[in-house]
Short mmCIF file of C-alpha atoms in Angstrom, two decimals:
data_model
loop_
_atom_site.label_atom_id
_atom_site.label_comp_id
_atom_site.label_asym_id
_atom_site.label_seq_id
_atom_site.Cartn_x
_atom_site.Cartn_y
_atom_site.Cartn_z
CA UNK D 2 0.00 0.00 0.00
CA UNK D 3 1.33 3.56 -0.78
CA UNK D 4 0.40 6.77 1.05
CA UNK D 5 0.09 10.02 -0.44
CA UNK D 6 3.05 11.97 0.72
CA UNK D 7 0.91 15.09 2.03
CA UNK D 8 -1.54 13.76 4.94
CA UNK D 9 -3.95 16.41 6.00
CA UNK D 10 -5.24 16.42 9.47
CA UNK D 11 -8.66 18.62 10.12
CA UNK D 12 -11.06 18.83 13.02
CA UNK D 13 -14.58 19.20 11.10
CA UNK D 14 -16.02 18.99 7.51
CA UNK D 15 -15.99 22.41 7.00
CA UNK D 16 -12.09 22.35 6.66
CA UNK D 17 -12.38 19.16 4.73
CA UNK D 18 -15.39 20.73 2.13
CA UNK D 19 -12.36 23.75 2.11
CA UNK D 20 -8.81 22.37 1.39
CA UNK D 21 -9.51 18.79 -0.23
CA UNK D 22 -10.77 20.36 -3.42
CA UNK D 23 -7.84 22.00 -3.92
CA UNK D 24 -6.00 18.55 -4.58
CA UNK D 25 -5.54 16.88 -1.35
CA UNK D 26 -5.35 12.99 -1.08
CA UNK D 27 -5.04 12.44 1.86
CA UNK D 28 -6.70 13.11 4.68
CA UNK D 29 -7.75 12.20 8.36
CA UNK D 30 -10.74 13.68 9.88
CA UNK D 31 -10.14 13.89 13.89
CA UNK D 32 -12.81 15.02 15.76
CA UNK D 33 -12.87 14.94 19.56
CA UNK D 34 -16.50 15.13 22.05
CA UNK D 35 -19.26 15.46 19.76
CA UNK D 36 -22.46 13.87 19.82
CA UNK D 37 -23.28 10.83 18.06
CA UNK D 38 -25.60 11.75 15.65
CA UNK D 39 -23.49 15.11 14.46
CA UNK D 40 -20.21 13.04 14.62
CA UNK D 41 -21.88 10.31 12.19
CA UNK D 42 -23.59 13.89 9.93
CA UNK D 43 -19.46 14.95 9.90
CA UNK D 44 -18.05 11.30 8.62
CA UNK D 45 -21.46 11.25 6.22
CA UNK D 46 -20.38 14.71 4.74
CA UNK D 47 -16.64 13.98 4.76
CA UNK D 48 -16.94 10.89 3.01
CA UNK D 49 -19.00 12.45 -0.27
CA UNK D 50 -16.43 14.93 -0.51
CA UNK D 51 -13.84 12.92 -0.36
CA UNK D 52 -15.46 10.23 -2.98
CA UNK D 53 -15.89 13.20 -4.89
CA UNK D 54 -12.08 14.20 -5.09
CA UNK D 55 -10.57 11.16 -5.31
CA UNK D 56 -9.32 11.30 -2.00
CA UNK D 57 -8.53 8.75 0.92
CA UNK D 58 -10.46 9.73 4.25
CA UNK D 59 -9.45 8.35 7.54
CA UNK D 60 -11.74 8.56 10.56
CA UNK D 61 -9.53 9.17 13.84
CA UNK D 62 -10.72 6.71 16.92
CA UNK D 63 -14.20 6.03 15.98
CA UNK D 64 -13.50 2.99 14.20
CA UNK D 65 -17.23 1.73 15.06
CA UNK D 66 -19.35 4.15 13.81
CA UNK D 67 -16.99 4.39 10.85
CA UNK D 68 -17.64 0.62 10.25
CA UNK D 69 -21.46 1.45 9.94
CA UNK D 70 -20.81 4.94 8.05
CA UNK D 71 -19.29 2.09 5.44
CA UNK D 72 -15.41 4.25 5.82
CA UNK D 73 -12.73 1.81 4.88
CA UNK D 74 -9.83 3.46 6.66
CA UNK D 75 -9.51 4.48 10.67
CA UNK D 76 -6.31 5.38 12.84
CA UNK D 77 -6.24 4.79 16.25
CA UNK D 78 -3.68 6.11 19.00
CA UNK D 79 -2.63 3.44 21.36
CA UNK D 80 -5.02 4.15 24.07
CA UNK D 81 -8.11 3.76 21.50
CA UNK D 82 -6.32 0.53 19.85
CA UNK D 83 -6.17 -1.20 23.44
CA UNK D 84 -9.94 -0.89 23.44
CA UNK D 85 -11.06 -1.64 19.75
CA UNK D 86 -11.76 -4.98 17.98
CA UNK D 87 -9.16 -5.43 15.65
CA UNK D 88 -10.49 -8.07 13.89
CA UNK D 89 -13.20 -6.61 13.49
CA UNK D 90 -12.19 -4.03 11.87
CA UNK D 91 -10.47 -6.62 9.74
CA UNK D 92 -13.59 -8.25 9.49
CA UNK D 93 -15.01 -5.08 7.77
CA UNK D 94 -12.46 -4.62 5.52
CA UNK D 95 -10.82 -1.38 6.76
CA UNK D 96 -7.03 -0.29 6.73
CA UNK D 97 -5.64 0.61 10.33
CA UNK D 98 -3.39 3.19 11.05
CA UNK D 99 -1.72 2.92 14.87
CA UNK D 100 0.07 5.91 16.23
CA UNK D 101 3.49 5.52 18.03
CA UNK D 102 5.83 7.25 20.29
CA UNK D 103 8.29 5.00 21.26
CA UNK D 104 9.42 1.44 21.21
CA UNK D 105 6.69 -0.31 23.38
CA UNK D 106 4.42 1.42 21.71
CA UNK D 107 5.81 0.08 18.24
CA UNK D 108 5.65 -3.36 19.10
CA UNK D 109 1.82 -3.06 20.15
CA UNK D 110 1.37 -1.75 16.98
CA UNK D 111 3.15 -3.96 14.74
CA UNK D 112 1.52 -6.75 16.70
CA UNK D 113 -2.05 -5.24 15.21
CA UNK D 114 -0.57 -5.98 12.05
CA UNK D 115 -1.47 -2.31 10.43
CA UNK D 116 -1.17 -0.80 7.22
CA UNK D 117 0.95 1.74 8.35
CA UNK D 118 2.38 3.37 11.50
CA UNK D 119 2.76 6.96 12.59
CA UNK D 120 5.89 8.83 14.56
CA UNK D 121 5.76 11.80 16.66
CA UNK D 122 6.20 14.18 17.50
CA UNK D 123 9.24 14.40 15.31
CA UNK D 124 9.48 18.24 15.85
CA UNK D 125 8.20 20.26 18.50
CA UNK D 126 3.89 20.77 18.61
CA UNK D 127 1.91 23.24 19.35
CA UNK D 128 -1.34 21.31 19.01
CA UNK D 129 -1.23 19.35 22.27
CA UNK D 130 0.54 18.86 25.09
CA UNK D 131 2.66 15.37 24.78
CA UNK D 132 4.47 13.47 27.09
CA UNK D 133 7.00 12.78 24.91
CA UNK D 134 9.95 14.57 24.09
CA UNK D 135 10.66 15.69 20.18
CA UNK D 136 11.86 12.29 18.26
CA UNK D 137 14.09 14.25 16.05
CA UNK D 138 14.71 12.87 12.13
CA UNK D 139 16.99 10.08 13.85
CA UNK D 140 14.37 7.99 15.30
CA UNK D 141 12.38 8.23 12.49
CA UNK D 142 15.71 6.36 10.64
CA UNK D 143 15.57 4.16 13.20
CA UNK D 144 11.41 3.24 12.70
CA UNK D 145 12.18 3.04 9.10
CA UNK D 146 14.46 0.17 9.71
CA UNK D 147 12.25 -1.57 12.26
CA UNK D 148 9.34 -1.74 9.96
CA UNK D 149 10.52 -2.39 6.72
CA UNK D 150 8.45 -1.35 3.89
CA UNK D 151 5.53 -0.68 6.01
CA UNK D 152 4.75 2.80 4.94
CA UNK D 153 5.61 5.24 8.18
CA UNK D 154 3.98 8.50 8.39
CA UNK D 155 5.92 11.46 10.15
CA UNK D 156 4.12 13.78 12.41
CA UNK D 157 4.53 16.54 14.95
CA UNK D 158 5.49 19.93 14.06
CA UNK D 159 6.22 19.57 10.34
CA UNK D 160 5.98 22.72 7.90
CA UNK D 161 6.72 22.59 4.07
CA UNK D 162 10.48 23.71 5.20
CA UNK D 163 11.03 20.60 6.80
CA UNK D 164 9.46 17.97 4.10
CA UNK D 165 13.03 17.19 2.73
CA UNK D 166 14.28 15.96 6.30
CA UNK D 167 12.07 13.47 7.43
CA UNK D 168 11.61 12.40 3.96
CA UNK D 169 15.08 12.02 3.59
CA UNK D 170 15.30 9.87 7.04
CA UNK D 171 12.51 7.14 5.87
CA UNK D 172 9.55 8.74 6.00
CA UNK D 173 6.80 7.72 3.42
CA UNK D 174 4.26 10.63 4.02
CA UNK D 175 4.29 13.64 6.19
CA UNK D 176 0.88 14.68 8.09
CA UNK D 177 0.55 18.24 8.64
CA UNK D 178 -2.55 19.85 11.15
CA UNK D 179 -1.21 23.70 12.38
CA UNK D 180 1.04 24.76 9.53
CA UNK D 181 -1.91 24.98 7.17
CA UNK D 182 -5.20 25.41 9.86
CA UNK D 183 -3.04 28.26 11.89
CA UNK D 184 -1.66 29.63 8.41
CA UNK D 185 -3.19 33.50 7.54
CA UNK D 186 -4.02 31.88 4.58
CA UNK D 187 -4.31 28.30 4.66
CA UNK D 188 -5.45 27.71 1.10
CA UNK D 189 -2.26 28.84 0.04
CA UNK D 190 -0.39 26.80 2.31
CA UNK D 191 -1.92 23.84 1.52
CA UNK D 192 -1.01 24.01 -2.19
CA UNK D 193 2.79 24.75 -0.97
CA UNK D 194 2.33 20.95 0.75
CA UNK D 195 0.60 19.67 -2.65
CA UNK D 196 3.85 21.14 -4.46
CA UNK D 197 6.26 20.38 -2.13
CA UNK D 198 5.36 16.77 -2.18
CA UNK D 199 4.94 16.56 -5.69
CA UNK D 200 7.57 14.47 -7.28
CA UNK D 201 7.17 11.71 -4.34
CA UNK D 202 3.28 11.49 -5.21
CA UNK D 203 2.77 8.15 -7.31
CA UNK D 204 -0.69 7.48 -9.85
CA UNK D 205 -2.39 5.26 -7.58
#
């Protein structure tokens, strides 16, 4: 399985019905404490724009209601993977992505047996606050030769400035939240990602 290079992470629809028509292929929709019923309107509405744009959605954590919402892609974080039903997520056909932070955390993971695995944060992030220090481009050299050819996705603090790095150190795609949502004008950012990532995007 390949990844688009450029992994967009958004918080609601609305950013999704914005930025994915502007050539994004990638893209996770992570939504935290809403209601059922307007969570499954959000994953509805995602998923027709996203059918309409060729793009790949991924529902963060709710891999449930994005079995019934027919979604064939979730990532969970390692809390939410302790408590879901892998093979039943299997069972529906979907592709998992598991987040990681460090090595016990990579060896859950690769014991879920997931279509790819996430790093971070690789730089310093001002999205949450995380236990974990900044991995730094080494570590992501180091998952790279843990996991084979396992596509790994690089997160955490990444701006179109710092693509080259952790592509250069193994990464297969680079997911990207504040630089474009915080940007003055995140339209234009977002097609700096598209072009930045460019000549590593494959035809599917």
């Amino acid at each position: 399985m390949r990844l688009d290079p450029f992994y967009l992470i958004v918080d609601s629809t609305a950013w999704i019905e914005r930025l994915v028509p502007l050539g994004v292929k990638l893209v996770q929709l992570r939504i935290k404490d809403m209601p059922e019923a307007a969570l499954r309107d959000e994953i509805r509405r995602t998923r027709t724009v996203c059918a309409g744009a060729g793009c790949q959605l991924i529902v963060n954590d709710y891999w449930r209601i994005a079995i019934d919402e027919g979604c064939d892609f979730v990532h969970l974080g390692q809390e939410d993977l302790a408590d879901a039903d892998v093979a039943a997520i299997r069972a529906a056909g979907m592709k998992l992505g598991i987040s990681t932070h460090d090595e016990a955390e990579l060896e859950t993971a690769l014991a879920a047996q997931p279509d790819y695995v996430a790093l971070g944060p690789v730089y310093p992030t001002v999205l949450k606050q995380m236990k974990w220090a900044p991995q730094g481009l080494d570590r992501l050299s180091a998952w790279r030769k843990r996991i084979g050819t396992l596509p790994l996705v690089a997160i955490g603090g990444l701006t179109v400035e710092r693509l080259e790095g952790v592509f250069a150190h193994g990464a297969d795609s680079a997911a990207v939240v504040t630089d474009i949502t915080r940007n003055p004008d995140p339209e234009a950012r977002t097609r700096a990602w598209i072009a930045a990532t460019e000549r590593r995007r494959q035809p599917l």
